[in-house]
Coordinates of C-alpha atoms and ligand atoms in Angstrom, one line a residue:
Chain A
X1 CA -109.7 0.1 45.3
X2 CA -111.6 -2.9 46.4
X3 CA -115.0 -1.4 45.5
X4 CA -117.3 -2.4 42.6
X5 CA -119.3 0.0 40.4
X6 CA -122.3 -1.5 38.6
X7 CA -124.0 0.5 35.9
X8 CA -127.8 0.2 35.7
X9 CA -130.0 0.7 32.6
X10 CA -133.4 2.2 31.9
X11 CA -135.4 3.1 28.9
X12 CA -138.4 5.2 28.3
X13 CA -139.1 5.8 31.9
X14 CA -138.5 2.3 33.3
X15 CA -135.6 0.6 34.8
X16 CA -134.7 -2.5 32.8
X17 CA -134.7 -5.9 34.6
X18 CA -131.0 -6.3 33.9
X19 CA -130.3 -3.5 36.3
X20 CA -131.1 -5.9 39.2
X21 CA -128.9 -8.6 37.6
X22 CA -125.8 -6.3 37.4
X23 CA -126.6 -5.6 41.1
X24 CA -126.4 -9.3 42.0
X25 CA -123.2 -9.7 39.9
X26 CA -121.7 -6.6 41.4
X27 CA -122.5 -7.8 44.9
X28 CA -120.8 -11.1 44.1
X29 CA -117.7 -9.3 43.0
X30 CA -117.7 -7.0 46.1
X31 CA -118.0 -10.0 48.4
X32 CA -114.9 -11.4 46.8
X33 CA -112.9 -8.2 47.0
X34 CA -114.3 -7.2 50.4
X35 CA -115.3 -3.8 49.0
X36 CA -118.5 -1.8 48.7
X37 CA -121.0 -2.1 45.9
X38 CA -122.0 1.2 44.3
X39 CA -124.6 1.5 41.6
X40 CA -124.6 4.2 39.0
X41 CA -127.9 5.4 37.6
X42 CA -127.5 8.0 34.8
X43 CA -130.2 10.1 33.2
X44 CA -134.0 10.1 33.5
X45 CA -135.9 10.2 36.8
X46 CA -132.8 9.2 38.8
X47 CA -134.3 9.7 42.2
X48 CA -137.2 7.4 41.5
X49 CA -134.8 4.8 40.0
X50 CA -132.5 5.1 43.0
X51 CA -135.4 4.3 45.3
X52 CA -136.2 1.2 43.3
X53 CA -132.5 0.2 43.2
X54 CA -132.1 0.4 47.0
X55 CA -132.2 -3.4 47.3
X56 CA -130.3 -5.8 49.5
X57 CA -126.6 -5.8 49.1
X58 CA -126.3 -2.3 47.6
X59 CA -124.0 0.1 49.6
X60 CA -124.5 3.3 47.6
X61 CA -126.4 4.5 44.6
X62 CA -124.9 7.4 42.7
X63 CA -127.3 9.4 40.6
X64 CA -126.2 11.5 37.7
X65 CA -129.1 13.7 36.6
X66 CA -128.3 14.4 33.0
X67 CA -130.7 14.0 30.1
X68 CA -133.8 11.7 29.9
X69 CA -132.6 8.8 27.9
X70 CA -129.4 6.9 27.2
X71 CA -126.6 8.9 25.5
X72 CA -123.3 7.1 25.3
X73 CA -121.2 10.3 25.5
X74 CA -123.0 11.2 28.8
X75 CA -122.7 7.6 30.1
X76 CA -119.0 7.4 29.3
X77 CA -118.2 10.7 30.9
X78 CA -120.3 10.0 34.0
X79 CA -118.9 6.5 34.5
X80 CA -115.4 7.7 34.0
X81 CA -115.9 10.5 36.5
X82 CA -117.4 8.1 39.0
X83 CA -114.5 5.7 38.5
X84 CA -112.0 8.6 39.1
X85 CA -113.8 9.4 42.3
X86 CA -114.5 5.9 43.6
X87 CA -111.4 4.1 42.3
X88 CA -113.3 0.8 41.8
X89 CA -111.5 -2.4 41.2
X90 CA -114.3 -3.7 38.9
X91 CA -116.9 -2.0 36.8
X92 CA -119.8 -4.1 35.8
X93 CA -122.2 -3.3 33.0
X94 CA -124.9 -5.3 31.2
X95 CA -124.2 -6.9 27.9
X96 CA -127.1 -5.1 26.3
X97 CA -127.2 -3.1 23.1
X98 CA -126.6 0.1 25.2
X99 CA -124.0 -1.7 27.3
X100 CA -122.0 -2.4 24.2
X101 CA -122.4 1.2 23.1
X102 CA -120.4 2.5 26.1
X103 CA -118.5 -0.3 27.9
X104 CA -115.7 -0.6 25.3
X105 CA -115.2 3.2 25.3
X106 CA -115.1 3.4 29.1
X107 CA -112.6 0.5 29.3
X108 CA -110.4 2.1 26.7
X109 CA -110.5 5.5 28.4
X110 CA -109.8 4.0 31.9
X111 CA -107.1 1.8 30.4
X112 CA -108.5 -1.4 32.0
X113 CA -109.1 -4.8 30.4
X114 CA -112.6 -5.5 29.1
X115 CA -114.2 -8.9 29.0
X116 CA -117.7 -9.0 27.6
X117 CA -120.7 -11.3 27.6
X118 CA -119.6 -13.1 30.7
X119 CA -121.8 -15.9 32.1
X120 CA -119.9 -16.7 35.3
X121 CA -117.0 -15.3 37.3
X122 CA -114.8 -16.0 40.3
X123 CA -112.9 -13.1 41.8
X124 CA -111.4 -14.9 44.8
X125 CA -107.9 -14.5 43.5
X126 CA -107.7 -12.2 40.5
X127 CA -110.6 -12.3 38.1
X128 CA -111.4 -15.5 36.2
X129 CA -114.5 -15.5 34.0
X130 CA -116.4 -18.0 31.9
X131 CA -117.8 -17.0 28.5
X132 CA -118.7 -18.8 25.3
X133 CA -116.5 -19.0 22.2
X134 CA -117.1 -20.4 18.7
X135 CA -120.7 -19.2 18.5
X136 CA -121.8 -20.9 21.8
X137 CA -120.4 -24.3 21.0
X138 CA -117.7 -24.1 23.6
X139 CA -117.2 -22.5 27.0
X140 CA -113.9 -20.9 27.8
X141 CA -112.2 -20.1 31.1
X142 CA -110.4 -16.8 30.9
X143 CA -108.0 -15.1 33.3
X144 CA -108.2 -11.4 33.2
X145 CA -104.8 -9.9 33.8
X146 CA -104.1 -6.9 36.0
X147 CA -105.8 -5.7 39.2
X148 CA -108.7 -4.0 37.6
X149 CA -111.2 -4.8 34.9
X150 CA -114.5 -4.0 33.3
X151 CA -116.9 -6.8 32.7
X152 CA -120.2 -7.0 30.8
X153 CA -122.5 -9.7 31.9
X154 CA -125.0 -11.7 29.8
X155 CA -128.6 -10.8 30.7
X156 CA -130.5 -13.6 32.3
X157 CA -127.5 -15.3 33.9
X158 CA -127.7 -13.7 37.4
X159 CA -130.7 -13.7 39.6
X160 CA -132.2 -10.2 39.9
X161 CA -131.4 -8.6 43.3
X162 CA -134.4 -7.8 45.6
X163 CA -135.4 -7.2 49.1
X164 CA -135.0 -4.0 51.1
X165 CA -131.7 -2.1 51.2
X166 CA -130.3 0.7 53.1
X167 CA -128.0 2.2 50.5
X168 CA -126.7 5.8 50.6
X169 CA -128.2 7.7 47.7
X170 CA -125.9 10.5 46.5
X171 CA -126.3 12.9 43.7
X172 CA -123.0 12.9 41.8
X173 CA -121.9 15.9 39.7
X174 CA -120.2 14.3 36.8
X175 CA -119.4 17.7 35.3
X176 CA -120.5 16.6 31.8
X177 CA -118.7 18.5 29.0
X178 CA -121.4 19.2 26.5
X179 CA -118.9 19.8 23.7
X180 CA -117.9 16.2 24.0
X181 CA -121.5 15.0 23.5
X182 CA -121.4 14.5 19.7
X183 CA -124.4 12.4 19.2
X184 CA -128.1 13.2 19.8
X185 CA -130.9 10.8 20.4
X186 CA -134.0 12.2 18.7
X187 CA -136.5 9.5 19.5
X188 CA -137.6 5.9 19.3
X189 CA -139.5 3.9 16.8
X190 CA -141.2 0.6 17.4
X191 CA -141.0 -2.0 14.7
X192 CA -144.4 -2.1 12.9
X193 CA -146.9 -4.7 14.0
X194 CA -148.3 -7.1 11.4
X195 CA -151.4 -9.2 11.2
X196 CA -150.0 -12.1 13.3
X197 CA -149.0 -11.7 17.0
X198 CA -146.6 -14.6 17.6
X199 CA -146.5 -13.8 21.3
X200 CA -150.1 -14.8 21.6
X201 CA -149.7 -18.2 19.8
X202 CA -150.0 -21.4 21.7
X203 CA -148.0 -23.4 19.3
X204 CA -145.1 -22.0 17.3
X205 CA -143.4 -23.6 14.4
X206 CA -140.2 -21.6 14.2
X207 CA -137.8 -21.7 11.3
X208 CA -134.1 -20.8 11.0
X209 CA -131.3 -20.6 8.5
X210 CA -131.3 -24.3 8.1
X211 CA -134.2 -24.0 5.7
X212 CA -131.6 -22.5 3.2
X213 CA -134.0 -21.0 0.7
X214 CA -137.2 -19.0 0.7
X215 CA -139.1 -21.5 -1.5
X216 CA -138.4 -24.2 1.1
X217 CA -140.6 -22.3 3.6
X218 CA -143.5 -24.1 2.0
X219 CA -142.8 -27.2 4.1
X220 CA -142.8 -25.1 7.3
X221 CA -146.2 -23.6 6.5
X222 CA -147.5 -27.0 5.6
X223 CA -146.5 -28.3 9.0
X224 CA -147.9 -25.2 10.7
X225 CA -151.2 -25.7 8.9
X226 CA -151.3 -29.4 9.9
X227 CA -150.6 -28.5 13.5
X228 CA -152.9 -25.4 13.5
X229 CA -149.8 -23.5 14.6
X230 CA -148.3 -20.1 13.9
X231 CA -145.0 -19.7 12.0
X232 CA -142.2 -17.7 13.7
X233 CA -138.5 -17.4 12.8
X234 CA -135.0 -16.7 13.8
X235 CA -133.3 -13.5 12.7
X236 CA -131.6 -14.6 9.4
X237 CA -135.0 -15.4 7.9
X238 CA -136.2 -11.9 8.7
X239 CA -132.9 -10.3 7.6
X240 CA -133.5 -12.0 4.3
X241 CA -137.0 -10.6 4.2
X242 CA -138.5 -14.0 3.7
X243 CA -140.8 -13.3 6.6
X244 CA -141.8 -9.9 8.1
X245 CA -140.1 -8.5 11.2
X246 CA -143.0 -9.2 13.6
X247 CA -142.3 -13.0 13.2
X248 CA -138.8 -12.7 14.7
X249 CA -138.2 -14.4 18.0
X250 CA -135.4 -13.1 20.2
X251 CA -133.6 -10.3 21.8
X252 CA -134.4 -7.8 19.1
X253 CA -137.7 -9.4 18.1
X254 CA -140.4 -10.8 20.3
X255 CA -140.4 -12.8 23.5
X256 CA -142.7 -15.8 23.2
X257 CA -144.0 -18.3 25.8
X258 CA -146.1 -20.8 23.8
X259 CA -147.2 -24.2 25.1
X260 CA -145.0 -25.8 22.4
X261 CA -142.1 -24.2 20.5
X262 CA -140.7 -26.3 17.6
X263 CA -137.3 -24.9 16.5
X264 CA -136.5 -26.1 13.0
X265 CA -133.0 -25.5 11.6
X266 CA -132.3 -23.0 14.4
X267 CA -128.9 -23.2 16.2
X268 CA -130.0 -21.6 19.4
X269 CA -127.9 -18.5 19.6
X270 CA -128.1 -16.6 22.9
X271 CA -130.1 -13.7 21.3
X272 CA -132.6 -16.2 19.9
X273 CA -132.9 -18.2 23.1
X274 CA -133.5 -14.9 25.0
X275 CA -136.9 -14.7 23.3
X276 CA -138.1 -18.3 23.6
X277 CA -136.6 -20.0 26.7
X278 CA -139.8 -19.4 28.6
X279 CA -141.7 -21.8 26.3
X280 CA -143.5 -24.6 28.1
X281 CA -142.2 -27.4 25.8
X282 CA -139.3 -26.9 23.4
X283 CA -138.7 -29.3 20.5
X284 CA -135.6 -29.0 18.3
X285 CA -135.1 -30.4 14.9
X286 CA -131.5 -29.9 13.9
X287 CA -129.0 -32.2 12.3
X288 CA -126.1 -30.8 14.4
X289 CA -126.0 -32.6 17.8
X290 CA -123.7 -29.9 19.2
X291 CA -126.1 -27.0 18.4
X292 CA -126.8 -25.0 21.5
X293 CA -130.5 -25.3 21.0
X294 CA -130.3 -28.8 22.5
X295 CA -129.1 -27.3 25.8
X296 CA -132.6 -25.9 26.4
X297 CA -134.7 -28.3 24.3
X298 CA -137.0 -30.8 26.0
X299 CA -137.2 -33.1 23.0
X300 CA -135.0 -33.4 19.9
X301 CA -134.7 -35.1 16.6
X302 CA -131.1 -34.9 15.4
X303 CA -131.7 -35.3 11.7
X304 CA -132.2 -33.5 8.4
X305 CA -135.2 -31.1 8.6
X306 CA -136.0 -31.8 5.0
X307 CA -136.8 -35.4 5.9
X308 CA -138.3 -34.9 9.3
X309 CA -140.6 -31.9 8.6
X310 CA -142.6 -33.5 5.8
X311 CA -142.8 -36.8 7.7
X312 CA -144.1 -35.0 10.7
X313 CA -146.7 -33.2 8.6
X314 CA -147.8 -36.5 7.2
X315 CA -148.5 -37.8 10.7
X316 CA -151.2 -35.1 11.1
X317 CA -152.9 -35.6 7.7
Chain B
X1 CA -114.7 10.3 0.9
X2 CA -113.0 7.3 2.3
X3 CA -114.6 4.4 4.2
X4 CA -112.7 1.9 6.2
X5 CA -114.4 -1.4 6.8
X6 CA -112.9 -3.8 9.4
X7 CA -113.3 -7.3 8.2
X8 CA -112.6 -10.4 10.3
X9 CA -112.3 -14.0 9.3
X10 CA -114.2 -16.3 11.7
X11 CA -113.8 -19.9 12.5
X12 CA -116.8 -22.1 12.6
X13 CA -116.8 -25.4 14.2
X14 CA -118.2 -28.5 12.4
X15 CA -121.2 -30.4 13.8
X16 CA -118.8 -32.8 15.4
X17 CA -115.5 -31.5 16.6
X18 CA -112.7 -32.2 19.0
X19 CA -111.0 -29.8 21.4
X20 CA -107.2 -29.9 21.3
X21 CA -105.9 -28.0 24.3
X22 CA -107.2 -24.5 24.2
X23 CA -108.7 -24.5 20.7
X24 CA -110.8 -26.6 18.5
X25 CA -108.7 -28.9 16.4
X26 CA -108.2 -27.2 13.1
X27 CA -109.5 -30.2 11.2
X28 CA -113.0 -29.3 12.4
X29 CA -112.9 -25.6 11.7
X30 CA -114.1 -23.8 8.6
X31 CA -113.0 -20.2 8.0
X32 CA -115.2 -17.7 6.5
X33 CA -116.1 -14.0 6.2
X34 CA -117.8 -12.8 9.4
X35 CA -121.5 -12.4 8.7
X36 CA -121.8 -9.0 10.3
X37 CA -118.8 -7.7 8.3
X38 CA -120.5 -8.9 5.1
X39 CA -123.3 -6.4 5.8
X40 CA -120.7 -3.7 6.7
X41 CA -118.9 -4.2 3.4
X42 CA -122.2 -4.0 1.5
X43 CA -123.2 -0.8 3.3
X44 CA -119.8 0.8 2.4
X45 CA -120.0 -0.4 -1.2
X46 CA -123.6 1.0 -1.5
X47 CA -122.4 4.4 -0.3
X48 CA -119.5 4.3 -2.8
X49 CA -121.9 3.4 -5.6
X50 CA -124.2 6.2 -4.7
X51 CA -121.5 8.9 -4.5
X52 CA -118.6 10.2 -6.5
X53 CA -115.1 9.5 -5.5
X54 CA -115.7 7.2 -2.5
X55 CA -112.9 4.8 -1.7
X56 CA -113.6 1.6 0.3
X57 CA -110.7 0.1 2.1
X58 CA -110.9 -3.0 4.3
X59 CA -108.7 -3.7 7.3
X60 CA -108.2 -7.2 8.7
X61 CA -106.1 -8.6 11.5
X62 CA -105.2 -12.1 10.4
X63 CA -102.7 -14.6 9.0
X64 CA -102.1 -15.3 5.3
X65 CA -105.0 -17.8 5.4
X66 CA -107.3 -14.8 5.8
X67 CA -106.5 -13.4 2.4
X68 CA -109.1 -15.6 0.8
X69 CA -111.7 -14.0 3.0
X70 CA -110.3 -10.6 2.4
X71 CA -110.6 -11.2 -1.4
X72 CA -114.3 -11.8 -0.9
X73 CA -114.6 -8.2 0.3
X74 CA -112.7 -7.0 -2.7
X75 CA -114.8 -9.1 -5.0
X76 CA -117.9 -7.5 -3.6
X77 CA -116.6 -4.0 -4.4
X78 CA -114.1 -2.8 -1.9
X79 CA -111.2 -1.1 -3.6
X80 CA -108.2 -2.2 -1.6
X81 CA -107.3 -4.1 1.5
X82 CA -104.9 -4.0 4.4
X83 CA -103.9 -7.0 6.4
X84 CA -102.2 -6.6 9.7
X85 CA -100.1 -9.5 11.0
X86 CA -97.2 -10.4 13.0
X87 CA -96.3 -14.1 13.5
X88 CA -96.1 -13.5 17.2
X89 CA -99.9 -12.9 17.1
X90 CA -100.4 -16.5 16.1
X91 CA -99.2 -17.5 19.6
X92 CA -101.9 -15.5 21.3
X93 CA -104.8 -17.7 22.3
X94 CA -107.4 -15.0 22.7
X95 CA -106.8 -11.5 21.4
X96 CA -108.7 -8.9 23.5
X97 CA -110.7 -6.2 21.9
X98 CA -108.3 -3.5 23.1
X99 CA -105.4 -5.0 21.2
X100 CA -107.6 -5.4 18.1
X101 CA -108.8 -1.9 18.4
X102 CA -105.2 -0.6 18.8
X103 CA -104.0 -2.4 15.7
X104 CA -107.0 -1.4 13.6
X105 CA -106.8 2.2 14.8
X106 CA -103.2 2.3 13.6
X107 CA -104.5 1.4 10.1
X108 CA -107.2 4.1 10.5
X109 CA -104.5 6.7 11.4
X110 CA -102.7 6.0 8.2
X111 CA -105.9 6.0 6.1
X112 CA -107.7 8.8 7.7
X113 CA -111.2 7.6 6.8
X114 CA -114.3 9.8 7.2
X115 CA -116.3 6.7 8.2
X116 CA -115.4 3.4 9.7
X117 CA -117.8 0.5 9.5
X118 CA -117.4 -2.7 11.5
X119 CA -119.6 -5.6 12.3
X120 CA -121.6 -5.6 15.6
X121 CA -119.6 -8.7 16.6
X122 CA -117.6 -11.6 15.2
X123 CA -119.5 -14.8 15.1
X124 CA -116.8 -16.8 16.9
X125 CA -115.5 -14.7 19.8
X126 CA -118.5 -12.3 19.9
X127 CA -117.0 -9.7 22.2
X128 CA -119.0 -7.1 20.3
X129 CA -116.5 -4.5 21.5
X130 CA -113.8 -3.8 18.9
X131 CA -115.6 -1.1 16.9
X132 CA -116.5 1.1 19.8
X133 CA -113.1 0.5 21.4
X134 CA -111.5 1.6 18.2
X135 CA -113.6 4.8 18.1
X136 CA -112.5 5.6 21.6
X137 CA -108.9 4.9 20.6
X138 CA -109.2 7.3 17.7
X139 CA -111.3 10.0 19.3
X140 CA -114.0 9.3 16.7
X141 CA -117.7 9.4 17.5
X142 CA -119.6 6.1 17.2
X143 CA -122.8 4.2 17.4
X144 CA -123.2 0.5 18.1
X145 CA -125.7 -1.9 16.5
X146 CA -126.8 0.2 13.6
X147 CA -129.5 -1.1 11.3
X148 CA -130.1 2.0 9.3
X149 CA -127.5 4.6 8.1
X150 CA -128.1 7.8 6.2
X151 CA -125.1 10.1 5.6
X152 CA -125.5 13.8 5.5
X153 CA -122.1 14.8 4.5
X154 CA -122.8 18.5 4.2
X155 CA -124.0 18.6 7.7
X156 CA -121.2 16.4 8.8
X157 CA -123.5 13.9 10.5
X158 CA -124.9 10.5 10.0
X159 CA -128.5 9.8 11.0
X160 CA -128.7 6.2 12.2
X161 CA -131.1 3.8 13.8
X162 CA -129.7 1.7 16.6
X163 CA -131.5 -1.6 17.1
X164 CA -132.4 -2.0 20.8
X165 CA -134.0 -4.9 22.5
X166 CA -137.6 -5.8 22.0
X167 CA -138.3 -4.4 18.5
X168 CA -137.5 -0.8 19.4
X169 CA -135.1 1.4 17.4
X170 CA -133.3 4.5 18.7
X171 CA -132.9 7.4 16.2
X172 CA -129.6 9.2 16.7
X173 CA -127.7 11.8 14.8
X174 CA -123.9 11.2 15.1
X175 CA -121.2 13.6 14.2
X176 CA -118.6 12.5 11.7
X177 CA -116.0 11.1 11.6
X178 CA -117.5 8.1 13.3
X179 CA -117.4 4.3 13.7
X180 CA -120.6 2.4 13.3
X181 CA -121.0 -1.2 14.2
X182 CA -123.3 -2.7 11.6
X183 CA -126.2 -5.1 12.4
X184 CA -127.3 -7.8 10.1
X185 CA -130.4 -7.0 8.0
X186 CA -129.4 -3.4 7.3
X187 CA -129.1 -4.3 3.6
X188 CA -128.9 -7.3 1.3
X189 CA -125.3 -8.3 0.9
X190 CA -124.6 -9.1 -2.7
X191 CA -122.9 -12.2 -4.0
X192 CA -119.7 -11.5 -5.7
X193 CA -120.0 -11.6 -9.5
X194 CA -117.6 -13.6 -11.6
X195 CA -116.2 -10.3 -12.9
X196 CA -115.8 -9.1 -9.3
X197 CA -114.0 -12.2 -8.3
X198 CA -111.6 -11.8 -11.2
X199 CA -111.0 -8.1 -10.5
X200 CA -110.4 -8.9 -6.8
X201 CA -107.3 -10.8 -7.7
X202 CA -105.6 -7.7 -9.0
X203 CA -106.8 -5.2 -6.3
X204 CA -104.1 -4.1 -3.8
X205 CA -103.8 -6.1 -0.6
X206 CA -101.1 -4.7 1.6
X207 CA -99.6 -6.6 4.5
X208 CA -98.4 -4.5 7.4
X209 CA -96.8 -5.5 10.7
X210 CA -97.6 -3.6 13.9
X211 CA -94.0 -2.4 13.8
X212 CA -94.6 -0.9 10.3
X213 CA -97.8 0.8 11.7
X214 CA -95.8 2.2 14.5
X215 CA -97.7 0.4 17.3
X216 CA -96.8 -1.9 20.0
X217 CA -98.3 -5.4 19.3
X218 CA -99.2 -5.3 22.9
X219 CA -100.2 -8.2 25.2
X220 CA -103.7 -9.5 25.3
X221 CA -105.1 -8.9 28.8
X222 CA -107.1 -12.1 28.5
X223 CA -105.5 -15.5 29.0
X224 CA -107.4 -18.5 28.0
X225 CA -107.2 -21.2 30.7
X226 CA -109.7 -23.8 29.5
X227 CA -112.0 -24.7 26.6
X228 CA -114.7 -27.3 26.8
X229 CA -118.0 -28.3 25.4
X230 CA -120.6 -27.0 27.8
X231 CA -122.3 -29.6 29.8
X232 CA -125.9 -29.8 28.7
X233 CA -128.1 -28.5 31.4
X234 CA -131.3 -29.9 30.0
X235 CA -132.1 -33.5 29.8
X236 CA -133.6 -33.4 26.4
X237 CA -135.3 -36.6 25.2
X238 CA -134.0 -37.6 21.8
X239 CA -136.3 -39.5 19.5
X240 CA -134.3 -42.2 17.8
X241 CA -134.9 -44.4 14.8
X242 CA -135.8 -43.9 11.2
X243 CA -137.3 -40.6 10.0
X244 CA -140.8 -42.0 10.1
X245 CA -140.3 -43.5 13.5
X246 CA -139.0 -40.3 15.0
X247 CA -141.8 -38.3 13.3
X248 CA -144.3 -40.7 14.8
X249 CA -142.9 -40.4 18.3
X250 CA -142.9 -36.6 18.1
X251 CA -146.4 -36.7 16.7
X252 CA -147.6 -38.8 19.6
X253 CA -146.0 -36.3 22.0
X254 CA -147.7 -33.4 20.2
X255 CA -151.0 -35.2 20.3
X256 CA -150.6 -35.6 24.1
X257 CA -150.0 -31.9 24.4
X258 CA -153.2 -31.3 22.4
X259 CA -151.5 -29.9 19.4
X260 CA -153.2 -30.3 16.0
X261 CA -156.3 -31.8 17.7
Ligands
FAD401 C1 -127.5 -7.5 18.9 C2 -128.0 -8.8 18.3 C3 -129.3 -9.0 18.3 C4 -129.8 -10.2 17.8 N1 -131.1 -10.5 17.8 C5 -131.6 -11.7 17.4 C6 -133.0 -12.0 17.5 O1 -133.8 -11.3 18.0 N2 -133.4 -13.3 17.1 C7 -132.5 -14.2 16.5 O2 -133.0 -15.3 16.1 N3 -131.2 -13.9 16.4 C8 -130.7 -12.6 16.8 N4 -129.4 -12.3 16.6 C9 -128.6 -13.2 15.7 C10 -128.0 -14.5 16.4 O3 -126.8 -14.1 17.0 C11 -127.8 -15.6 15.4 O4 -127.0 -15.1 14.4 C12 -129.1 -16.1 14.8 O5 -130.1 -16.4 15.8 C13 -128.9 -17.4 14.0 O6 -130.0 -17.9 13.5 P1 -130.2 -19.4 13.1 O7 -130.2 -20.2 14.3 O8 -131.4 -19.5 12.2 O9 -129.0 -19.7 12.1 P2 -127.7 -20.5 12.3 O10 -127.0 -20.1 13.6 O11 -126.9 -20.4 11.1 O12 -128.2 -22.0 12.5 C14 -128.8 -22.8 11.5 C15 -129.0 -24.1 12.1 O13 -129.6 -24.9 11.2 C16 -129.1 -26.2 11.3 N5 -129.3 -26.9 10.0 C17 -128.8 -26.6 8.8 N6 -129.2 -27.3 7.8 C18 -130.1 -28.2 8.4 C19 -130.9 -29.3 7.9 N7 -130.9 -29.7 6.6 N8 -131.6 -30.0 8.8 C20 -131.6 -29.7 10.1 N9 -130.9 -28.6 10.6 C21 -130.1 -27.9 9.8 C22 -127.6 -26.1 11.6 O14 -127.1 -27.2 12.2 C23 -127.6 -24.8 12.5 O15 -127.7 -25.2 13.8 C24 -128.9 -11.2 17.2 C25 -127.6 -10.9 17.1 C26 -127.1 -9.7 17.7 C27 -125.6 -9.4 17.7

């Protein structure tokens, strides 16, 4: 029971990058337990995926050829059948939208503790993990009790695994019970594109909940005009329908890599940061010195945006 | 039809705060309705307003303090509330999602709802796991991160959109009864009206212990061992001085980068 099972992810014909990150995390755990690292790849063109997943550090890849796309009822059954067979000490999954659609169910069915959105772990003596609490303002050390556990890891925290592997690739018959598949995926829809493509912009003036009211957006647009920049936003602004969806930066919005990203009244939640951390220069204007945005900002002004933004605009007029 | 909405009270840390042992000193915490649950309540209330004879019940694990938050849900249109608590829970530093799921599932077993809505995650612990764990515990079907929900009661299904990464939505038909974890933006949560707030005071709010629900309180499998403010990885340069001085310094930097030129 010293083995580790890591679950990979794909969508619309492509493995997602996070698959190689769970591979690295799984290898790290297996090194600590002295066991093997097995990957699970479920659905789609599993043989092609298995070939791509045969990277350094992987001992085995189990393929479950069932369906084309993600279905949580198939995933839960397949992972549970694999766990029955392999008796892994740890199961690792990505903390993605699909990961959180099956991991809690698998942990519940296997009766193992679950700890999610982990950013670091140490399995040298039992499992100790680090994850954030209080909306990213603190980091907690957590001991996971018991011998076994299921862990979901935060995307972007582990280096993707690479290199050439010599893994066994085995087709696994998970004996999926179709009657227990009680949801059906009928397709995908891309969020409509608007007239502005924020991912092409060189300078983004990005606005968050700190702006408080829709009318206050005026000062943001005035600044953007003065800077010849494009306006983007964090999720609450789009949820409130103050700006269209294609202006949203982040996990469920767009990934942007401008020369300059000015975050105004944005706290820097992980799902937001996922979409803008590749920006060349990050400037934050936020009156909360403990806001996580300052962890990745290059420059900051810790002050009231309603004072700073008009003053900055004036500098350019 | 009956809809159960799980509602949690979250703790938000002030801009400046101090850590006391394994938690943030209570003086620096503000308690509020979890943002995701606000959308879940609204979704349930909209279904109840559109249909005949739909009851909306909220379920919360929390101490007496949480009743103010629970009343917010009642003021926004939920019909009644259940609060689960046991003083021993106050000693648990970090409740794991399995324990929460077991306690909430016990409420669901009593209530037998057709539909359970929870938030995608709580803003403070953000495990994003309780809803799906509860579905597994109950043997209900489920879908996580739902940003559109259309019920087809005759067919016994819900047609939902799940919000995936990168602006892509998955369209899925889910058999009922089911648990959905609701994503922000699915609707426009209402503000409670004065009338709603008044009515909420007289709506039933039952308090149950795990014992009364016939479940073991259980042990959290997660033991908190440390809590700290993360060390800043970046070495951000902070512009200091008056508003105009900082604006001028930032403007100079932006000029150097060729912005606004
Ligand atoms: C599955 C999932 C997907 C998500 N996808 C995304 C996504 O794609 N993009 C995204 O952005 N979020 C996403 N989120 C939401 C994310 O978790 C946060 O809730 C969101 O990013 C918060 O936005 P914010 O920073 O604008 O608001 P808040 O976190 O409320 O921050 C507001 C900030 O403004 C500051 N402020 C307030 N008033 C002032 C003032 N007068 N002057 C200066 N500063 C002020 C405050 O100090 C605070 O830091 C997602 C969440 C989930 C669960």
